[in-house]
Amino acid sequence: GAVVSQHPSWVICKSGTSVKIECRSLDFQATTMFWYRQFPKQSLMLMATSNEGSKATYEQGVEKDKFLINHASLTLSTLTVTSAHPEDSSFYICSARGGGTGLYEQYFGPGTRLTVT
Amino acid sequence: AQSVTQLGSHVSVSEGALVLLRCNYSSSVPPYLFWYVQYPNQGLQLLLKYTTGATLVKGINGFEAEFKKSETSFHLTKPSAHMSDAAEYFCAVSERTSYDKVIFGPGTSLSVIP
């Protein structure tokens, strides 16, 4: 099946610094990638949708200047949390769609645990 | 607007007992429906999906779900629970006409008692 990886799997950073998280589709071309945020014991909340070569579409309430998303190639999307604060600590999960698997199915990465101290 | 509800944020069953996790959805158009499982500190794994055709869908690890349009439900079942089934389960819905958004339910935590 289609495989999506994320790097790093966990990261600790100091308040005020920026952190970049990578999402890669390893064996298919992802025309669309999605970024989710998950707080402990809660469901996934869609943050933004990115199409290769286009600007990301952010969900209501998500600060696009704080969560920078780049989808420069068909296999890579990045999420940069700028000027991170403790409240940004969360589990970030990406997913990817494409590669002839059907328009409706997303393949999820393993997630990145961000802790801001 | 689409939405998903999952009755019971936490379900406990004995090993070998029937697993039933409930999911109801709201959608203005026929949806695609999914069940995902998440183990601690991991991403999501697709258990099964309904897109079209047979309303009883079989998935991995012995799980199955039945799409009931009249009840707007997509409940997940497994005849006999195993200890390894303990995890978080998410029901999700996606509109057929808008492939971009998958809306997740709040999740149900399944515990299996030995």
PDB file of C-alpha atoms in Angstrom:
ATOM      1  CA  GLY A   1       0.000   0.000   0.000  1.00  0.00           C
ATOM      2  CA  ALA A   2       0.837   3.657  -0.181  1.00  0.00           C
ATOM      3  CA  VAL A   3       3.317   4.851   2.446  1.00  0.00           C
ATOM      4  CA  VAL A   4       3.586   8.299   3.953  1.00  0.00           C
ATOM      5  CA  SER A   5       6.450   9.277   6.218  1.00  0.00           C
ATOM      6  CA  GLN A   6       6.955  12.196   8.556  1.00  0.00           C
ATOM      7  CA  HIS A   7      10.122  13.678   9.924  1.00  0.00           C
ATOM      8  CA  PRO A   8      10.906  14.189  12.681  1.00  0.00           C
ATOM      9  CA  SER A   9       8.747  11.808  14.704  1.00  0.00           C
ATOM     10  CA  TRP A  10       9.167  14.013  17.737  1.00  0.00           C
ATOM     11  CA  VAL A  11      10.720  17.387  18.391  1.00  0.00           C
ATOM     12  CA  ILE A  12      11.264  19.614  21.404  1.00  0.00           C
ATOM     13  CA  CYS A  13      11.888  23.294  20.830  1.00  0.00           C
ATOM     14  CA  LYS A  14      12.102  26.449  22.864  1.00  0.00           C
ATOM     15  CA  SER A  15       9.392  29.057  22.831  1.00  0.00           C
ATOM     16  CA  GLY A  16       9.923  31.601  20.076  1.00  0.00           C
ATOM     17  CA  THR A  17      11.776  29.310  17.697  1.00  0.00           C
ATOM     18  CA  SER A  18      10.470  27.805  14.470  1.00  0.00           C
ATOM     19  CA  VAL A  19      10.083  24.139  13.667  1.00  0.00           C
ATOM     20  CA  LYS A  20       9.719  22.446  10.292  1.00  0.00           C
ATOM     21  CA  ILE A  21       7.940  19.125   9.853  1.00  0.00           C
ATOM     22  CA  GLU A  22       8.267  17.146   6.627  1.00  0.00           C
ATOM     23  CA  CYS A  23       5.665  14.880   5.080  1.00  0.00           C
ATOM     24  CA  ARG A  24       6.676  12.589   2.238  1.00  0.00           C
ATOM     25  CA  SER A  25       4.796  10.165   0.047  1.00  0.00           C
ATOM     26  CA  LEU A  26       7.294   7.390  -0.507  1.00  0.00           C
ATOM     27  CA  ASP A  27       5.816   5.320  -3.307  1.00  0.00           C
ATOM     28  CA  PHE A  28       3.231   7.489  -4.985  1.00  0.00           C
ATOM     29  CA  GLN A  29       2.739  11.022  -6.194  1.00  0.00           C
ATOM     30  CA  ALA A  30       0.606  13.024  -3.829  1.00  0.00           C
ATOM     31  CA  THR A  31      -1.317  15.702  -5.651  1.00  0.00           C
ATOM     32  CA  THR A  32      -2.942  16.771  -2.417  1.00  0.00           C
ATOM     33  CA  MET A  33      -1.634  16.693   1.115  1.00  0.00           C
ATOM     34  CA  PHE A  34      -3.449  17.482   4.328  1.00  0.00           C
ATOM     35  CA  TRP A  35      -2.225  18.627   7.709  1.00  0.00           C
ATOM     36  CA  TYR A  36      -4.055  17.731  10.890  1.00  0.00           C
ATOM     37  CA  ARG A  37      -3.573  18.595  14.518  1.00  0.00           C
ATOM     38  CA  GLN A  38      -4.534  16.314  17.349  1.00  0.00           C
ATOM     39  CA  PHE A  39      -4.669  17.224  21.014  1.00  0.00           C
ATOM     40  CA  PRO A  40      -4.448  14.476  23.643  1.00  0.00           C
ATOM     41  CA  LYS A  41      -7.547  12.314  23.804  1.00  0.00           C
ATOM     42  CA  GLN A  42      -9.153  14.288  21.004  1.00  0.00           C
ATOM     43  CA  SER A  43      -9.942  13.813  17.364  1.00  0.00           C
ATOM     44  CA  LEU A  44      -8.041  15.086  14.357  1.00  0.00           C
ATOM     45  CA  MET A  45      -8.709  18.632  13.287  1.00  0.00           C
ATOM     46  CA  LEU A  46      -7.932  19.566   9.706  1.00  0.00           C
ATOM     47  CA  MET A  47      -5.598  22.556   9.584  1.00  0.00           C
ATOM     48  CA  ALA A  48      -5.006  22.989   5.876  1.00  0.00           C
ATOM     49  CA  THR A  49      -5.090  21.386   2.474  1.00  0.00           C
ATOM     50  CA  SER A  50      -2.244  21.821   0.038  1.00  0.00           C
ATOM     51  CA  ASN A  51      -2.059  21.022  -3.644  1.00  0.00           C
ATOM     52  CA  GLU A  52       1.275  20.685  -5.353  1.00  0.00           C
ATOM     53  CA  GLY A  53       2.443  24.031  -6.678  1.00  0.00           C
ATOM     54  CA  SER A  54      -0.418  25.995  -5.141  1.00  0.00           C
ATOM     55  CA  LYS A  55      -0.974  27.955  -1.984  1.00  0.00           C
ATOM     56  CA  ALA A  56      -2.447  26.005   0.868  1.00  0.00           C
ATOM     57  CA  THR A  57      -6.079  26.404   1.836  1.00  0.00           C
ATOM     58  CA  TYR A  58      -6.408  26.929   5.572  1.00  0.00           C
ATOM     59  CA  GLU A  59      -9.363  25.997   7.712  1.00  0.00           C
ATOM     60  CA  GLN A  60     -11.179  28.684   9.603  1.00  0.00           C
ATOM     61  CA  GLY A  61      -9.340  29.684  12.740  1.00  0.00           C
ATOM     62  CA  VAL A  62      -5.929  28.439  11.623  1.00  0.00           C
ATOM     63  CA  GLU A  63      -3.320  31.188  11.395  1.00  0.00           C
ATOM     64  CA  LYS A  64      -1.681  30.890   8.009  1.00  0.00           C
ATOM     65  CA  ASP A  65       1.194  33.161   9.031  1.00  0.00           C
ATOM     66  CA  LYS A  66       1.955  30.930  11.969  1.00  0.00           C
ATOM     67  CA  PHE A  67       1.571  27.576  10.260  1.00  0.00           C
ATOM     68  CA  LEU A  68       3.404  27.869   6.949  1.00  0.00           C
ATOM     69  CA  ILE A  69       2.709  25.077   4.496  1.00  0.00           C
ATOM     70  CA  ASN A  70       4.723  24.399   1.373  1.00  0.00           C
ATOM     71  CA  HIS A  71       3.944  21.685  -1.174  1.00  0.00           C
ATOM     72  CA  ALA A  72       6.740  22.192  -3.650  1.00  0.00           C
ATOM     73  CA  SER A  73       6.787  18.715  -5.163  1.00  0.00           C
ATOM     74  CA  LEU A  74       4.479  15.757  -5.661  1.00  0.00           C
ATOM     75  CA  THR A  75       6.183  13.855  -2.861  1.00  0.00           C
ATOM     76  CA  LEU A  76       6.920  16.480  -0.229  1.00  0.00           C
ATOM     77  CA  SER A  77       4.967  18.917   1.873  1.00  0.00           C
ATOM     78  CA  THR A  78       6.321  20.834   4.828  1.00  0.00           C
ATOM     79  CA  LEU A  79       4.655  22.463   7.805  1.00  0.00           C
ATOM     80  CA  THR A  80       6.612  25.168   9.589  1.00  0.00           C
ATOM     81  CA  VAL A  81       5.410  26.306  12.985  1.00  0.00           C
ATOM     82  CA  THR A  82       6.772  29.821  13.328  1.00  0.00           C
ATOM     83  CA  SER A  83       7.514  31.464  16.663  1.00  0.00           C
ATOM     84  CA  ALA A  84       6.267  28.411  18.488  1.00  0.00           C
ATOM     85  CA  HIS A  85       4.631  28.739  21.885  1.00  0.00           C
ATOM     86  CA  PRO A  86       3.685  26.095  24.454  1.00  0.00           C
ATOM     87  CA  GLU A  87       0.088  26.120  23.249  1.00  0.00           C
ATOM     88  CA  ASP A  88       1.354  24.885  19.869  1.00  0.00           C
ATOM     89  CA  SER A  89       2.457  21.657  21.520  1.00  0.00           C
ATOM     90  CA  SER A  90       0.474  18.924  19.846  1.00  0.00           C
ATOM     91  CA  PHE A  91       0.552  15.856  17.631  1.00  0.00           C
ATOM     92  CA  TYR A  92       0.706  16.857  13.977  1.00  0.00           C
ATOM     93  CA  ILE A  93      -0.341  14.337  11.350  1.00  0.00           C
ATOM     94  CA  CYS A  94      -0.156  14.655   7.598  1.00  0.00           C
ATOM     95  CA  SER A  95      -1.954  12.667   4.974  1.00  0.00           C
ATOM     96  CA  ALA A  96      -1.606  12.374   1.234  1.00  0.00           C
ATOM     97  CA  ARG A  97      -3.930  11.519  -1.599  1.00  0.00           C
ATOM     98  CA  GLY A  98      -3.185  10.581  -5.161  1.00  0.00           C
ATOM     99  CA  GLY A  99      -1.287   7.999  -7.137  1.00  0.00           C
ATOM    100  CA  GLY A 100      -4.229   6.159  -8.632  1.00  0.00           C
ATOM    101  CA  THR A 101      -5.536   4.936  -5.325  1.00  0.00           C
ATOM    102  CA  GLY A 102      -8.824   6.696  -5.674  1.00  0.00           C
ATOM    103  CA  LEU A 103      -9.740  10.266  -5.116  1.00  0.00           C
ATOM    104  CA  TYR A 104     -11.365   9.613  -1.773  1.00  0.00           C
ATOM    105  CA  GLU A 105      -8.689   7.796   0.200  1.00  0.00           C
ATOM    106  CA  GLN A 106      -6.027   9.511   2.227  1.00  0.00           C
ATOM    107  CA  TYR A 107      -2.925   7.779   3.517  1.00  0.00           C
ATOM    108  CA  PHE A 108      -1.689   8.996   6.856  1.00  0.00           C
ATOM    109  CA  GLY A 109       1.785   9.578   8.159  1.00  0.00           C
ATOM    110  CA  PRO A 110       2.866   8.342  11.596  1.00  0.00           C
ATOM    111  CA  GLY A 111       2.647  11.801  13.130  1.00  0.00           C
ATOM    112  CA  THR A 112       5.053  14.255  14.721  1.00  0.00           C
ATOM    113  CA  ARG A 113       4.927  15.059  18.423  1.00  0.00           C
ATOM    114  CA  LEU A 114       5.843  18.709  18.995  1.00  0.00           C
ATOM    115  CA  THR A 115       6.648  19.937  22.491  1.00  0.00           C
ATOM    116  CA  VAL A 116       7.364  23.618  23.003  1.00  0.00           C
ATOM    117  CA  THR A 117       9.060  24.499  26.276  1.00  0.00           C
TER     118      THR A 117
ATOM    119  CA  ALA B   1     -22.370  20.589   6.532  1.00  0.00           C
ATOM    120  CA  GLN B   2     -21.072  17.154   7.311  1.00  0.00           C
ATOM    121  CA  SER B   3     -20.633  15.853  10.816  1.00  0.00           C
ATOM    122  CA  VAL B   4     -19.883  12.590  12.550  1.00  0.00           C
ATOM    123  CA  THR B   5     -20.937  11.435  15.973  1.00  0.00           C
ATOM    124  CA  GLN B   6     -19.654   8.442  17.830  1.00  0.00           C
ATOM    125  CA  LEU B   7     -21.752   7.245  20.715  1.00  0.00           C
ATOM    126  CA  GLY B   8     -19.553   6.400  23.655  1.00  0.00           C
ATOM    127  CA  SER B   9     -16.156   8.000  24.063  1.00  0.00           C
ATOM    128  CA  HIS B  10     -14.977   4.866  25.807  1.00  0.00           C
ATOM    129  CA  VAL B  11     -16.061   1.262  25.365  1.00  0.00           C
ATOM    130  CA  SER B  12     -14.854  -1.733  27.364  1.00  0.00           C
ATOM    131  CA  VAL B  13     -15.361  -5.327  26.300  1.00  0.00           C
ATOM    132  CA  SER B  14     -14.080  -8.650  27.538  1.00  0.00           C
ATOM    133  CA  GLU B  15     -11.647 -10.599  25.432  1.00  0.00           C
ATOM    134  CA  GLY B  16     -13.644 -12.794  23.071  1.00  0.00           C
ATOM    135  CA  ALA B  17     -16.767 -10.662  23.308  1.00  0.00           C
ATOM    136  CA  LEU B  18     -18.491  -8.778  20.519  1.00  0.00           C
ATOM    137  CA  VAL B  19     -17.149  -5.340  19.694  1.00  0.00           C
ATOM    138  CA  LEU B  20     -19.683  -2.720  18.609  1.00  0.00           C
ATOM    139  CA  LEU B  21     -18.595   0.865  18.007  1.00  0.00           C
ATOM    140  CA  ARG B  22     -21.308   3.225  16.899  1.00  0.00           C
ATOM    141  CA  CYS B  23     -21.070   5.914  14.251  1.00  0.00           C
ATOM    142  CA  ASN B  24     -23.746   8.201  12.861  1.00  0.00           C
ATOM    143  CA  TYR B  25     -23.186  10.808  10.226  1.00  0.00           C
ATOM    144  CA  SER B  26     -24.868  13.818   8.781  1.00  0.00           C
ATOM    145  CA  SER B  27     -24.383  14.627   5.131  1.00  0.00           C
ATOM    146  CA  SER B  28     -26.441  16.370   2.502  1.00  0.00           C
ATOM    147  CA  VAL B  29     -25.139  14.078  -0.206  1.00  0.00           C
ATOM    148  CA  PRO B  30     -24.248  10.377  -0.245  1.00  0.00           C
ATOM    149  CA  PRO B  31     -20.952  10.150   1.551  1.00  0.00           C
ATOM    150  CA  TYR B  32     -17.881   8.049   1.595  1.00  0.00           C
ATOM    151  CA  LEU B  33     -17.447   6.502   5.041  1.00  0.00           C
ATOM    152  CA  PHE B  34     -14.335   5.295   6.807  1.00  0.00           C
ATOM    153  CA  TRP B  35     -13.163   3.687  10.017  1.00  0.00           C
ATOM    154  CA  TYR B  36      -9.623   4.314  11.187  1.00  0.00           C
ATOM    155  CA  VAL B  37      -7.697   2.887  14.121  1.00  0.00           C
ATOM    156  CA  GLN B  38      -4.979   4.729  16.016  1.00  0.00           C
ATOM    157  CA  TYR B  39      -2.554   3.149  18.444  1.00  0.00           C
ATOM    158  CA  PRO B  40      -0.814   5.386  21.007  1.00  0.00           C
ATOM    159  CA  ASN B  41       1.555   7.926  19.494  1.00  0.00           C
ATOM    160  CA  GLN B  42       0.987   6.614  16.000  1.00  0.00           C
ATOM    161  CA  GLY B  43      -0.777   7.760  12.873  1.00  0.00           C
ATOM    162  CA  LEU B  44      -4.036   6.416  11.561  1.00  0.00           C
ATOM    163  CA  GLN B  45      -4.568   3.091   9.871  1.00  0.00           C
ATOM    164  CA  LEU B  46      -7.541   2.514   7.604  1.00  0.00           C
ATOM    165  CA  LEU B  47      -9.694  -0.372   8.813  1.00  0.00           C
ATOM    166  CA  LEU B  48     -12.326  -0.250   6.109  1.00  0.00           C
ATOM    167  CA  LYS B  49     -14.254   2.075   3.861  1.00  0.00           C
ATOM    168  CA  TYR B  50     -17.592   2.310   2.142  1.00  0.00           C
ATOM    169  CA  THR B  51     -17.811   4.045  -1.203  1.00  0.00           C
ATOM    170  CA  THR B  52     -20.441   2.257  -3.217  1.00  0.00           C
ATOM    171  CA  GLY B  53     -21.970  -1.162  -3.769  1.00  0.00           C
ATOM    172  CA  ALA B  54     -22.427  -3.698  -1.002  1.00  0.00           C
ATOM    173  CA  THR B  55     -23.440  -2.038   2.234  1.00  0.00           C
ATOM    174  CA  LEU B  56     -21.671  -4.585   4.426  1.00  0.00           C
ATOM    175  CA  VAL B  57     -17.993  -3.836   4.238  1.00  0.00           C
ATOM    176  CA  LYS B  58     -15.282  -6.123   5.510  1.00  0.00           C
ATOM    177  CA  GLY B  59     -11.987  -4.722   6.650  1.00  0.00           C
ATOM    178  CA  ILE B  60      -8.739  -5.770   8.187  1.00  0.00           C
ATOM    179  CA  ASN B  61      -8.270  -7.592  11.489  1.00  0.00           C
ATOM    180  CA  GLY B  62     -11.742  -9.141  11.352  1.00  0.00           C
ATOM    181  CA  PHE B  63     -13.660  -5.862  11.505  1.00  0.00           C
ATOM    182  CA  GLU B  64     -16.680  -5.068   9.427  1.00  0.00           C
ATOM    183  CA  ALA B  65     -19.184  -2.250   9.166  1.00  0.00           C
ATOM    184  CA  GLU B  66     -22.602  -1.841   7.622  1.00  0.00           C
ATOM    185  CA  PHE B  67     -23.802   1.285   5.866  1.00  0.00           C
ATOM    186  CA  LYS B  68     -27.446   1.938   6.698  1.00  0.00           C
ATOM    187  CA  LYS B  69     -28.693   4.916   4.772  1.00  0.00           C
ATOM    188  CA  SER B  70     -32.071   5.008   6.491  1.00  0.00           C
ATOM    189  CA  GLU B  71     -30.379   5.233   9.878  1.00  0.00           C
ATOM    190  CA  THR B  72     -27.428   7.345   8.669  1.00  0.00           C
ATOM    191  CA  SER B  73     -25.207   4.898  10.492  1.00  0.00           C
ATOM    192  CA  PHE B  74     -21.964   3.062   9.866  1.00  0.00           C
ATOM    193  CA  HIS B  75     -21.374   0.982  12.975  1.00  0.00           C
ATOM    194  CA  LEU B  76     -18.176  -1.032  13.350  1.00  0.00           C
ATOM    195  CA  THR B  77     -18.273  -4.591  14.640  1.00  0.00           C
ATOM    196  CA  LYS B  78     -15.994  -7.506  15.351  1.00  0.00           C
ATOM    197  CA  PRO B  79     -17.343 -10.858  16.550  1.00  0.00           C
ATOM    198  CA  SER B  80     -14.572 -11.597  19.044  1.00  0.00           C
ATOM    199  CA  ALA B  81     -12.363  -8.981  20.677  1.00  0.00           C
ATOM    200  CA  HIS B  82      -8.649  -9.527  21.001  1.00  0.00           C
ATOM    201  CA  MET B  83      -6.308  -7.763  23.385  1.00  0.00           C
ATOM    202  CA  SER B  84      -4.533  -6.195  20.433  1.00  0.00           C
ATOM    203  CA  ASP B  85      -7.745  -4.428  19.433  1.00  0.00           C
ATOM    204  CA  ALA B  86      -7.350  -1.965  22.303  1.00  0.00           C
ATOM    205  CA  ALA B  87      -6.893   1.397  20.583  1.00  0.00           C
ATOM    206  CA  GLU B  88      -8.660   4.588  19.547  1.00  0.00           C
ATOM    207  CA  TYR B  89     -11.164   4.263  16.718  1.00  0.00           C
ATOM    208  CA  PHE B  90     -12.302   7.096  14.490  1.00  0.00           C
ATOM    209  CA  CYS B  91     -15.243   7.151  12.147  1.00  0.00           C
ATOM    210  CA  ALA B  92     -14.887   9.600   9.269  1.00  0.00           C
ATOM    211  CA  VAL B  93     -16.949  10.912   6.384  1.00  0.00           C
ATOM    212  CA  SER B  94     -16.079  12.528   3.104  1.00  0.00           C
ATOM    213  CA  GLU B  95     -18.403  14.040   0.550  1.00  0.00           C
ATOM    214  CA  ARG B  96     -18.391  12.388  -2.846  1.00  0.00           C
ATOM    215  CA  THR B  97     -18.578  15.768  -4.510  1.00  0.00           C
ATOM    216  CA  SER B  98     -15.795  17.339  -2.482  1.00  0.00           C
ATOM    217  CA  TYR B  99     -12.945  14.977  -2.138  1.00  0.00           C
ATOM    218  CA  ASP B 100     -10.802  17.318  -0.154  1.00  0.00           C
ATOM    219  CA  LYS B 101     -12.292  17.144   3.283  1.00  0.00           C
ATOM    220  CA  VAL B 102     -12.457  14.168   5.546  1.00  0.00           C
ATOM    221  CA  ILE B 103     -14.359  14.954   8.708  1.00  0.00           C
ATOM    222  CA  PHE B 104     -13.489  12.837  11.719  1.00  0.00           C
ATOM    223  CA  GLY B 105     -15.693  11.850  14.591  1.00  0.00           C
ATOM    224  CA  PRO B 106     -14.562  12.446  18.173  1.00  0.00           C
ATOM    225  CA  GLY B 107     -13.231   8.928  18.525  1.00  0.00           C
ATOM    226  CA  THR B 108     -13.994   5.943  20.736  1.00  0.00           C
ATOM    227  CA  SER B 109     -11.377   4.432  22.979  1.00  0.00           C
ATOM    228  CA  LEU B 110     -11.709   0.653  23.092  1.00  0.00           C
ATOM    229  CA  SER B 111     -10.431  -1.284  26.088  1.00  0.00           C
ATOM    230  CA  VAL B 112     -10.264  -5.064  26.087  1.00  0.00           C
ATOM    231  CA  ILE B 113     -10.427  -6.773  29.447  1.00  0.00           C
ATOM    232  CA  PRO B 114      -8.633 -10.108  29.760  1.00  0.00           C
TER     233      PRO B 114
END
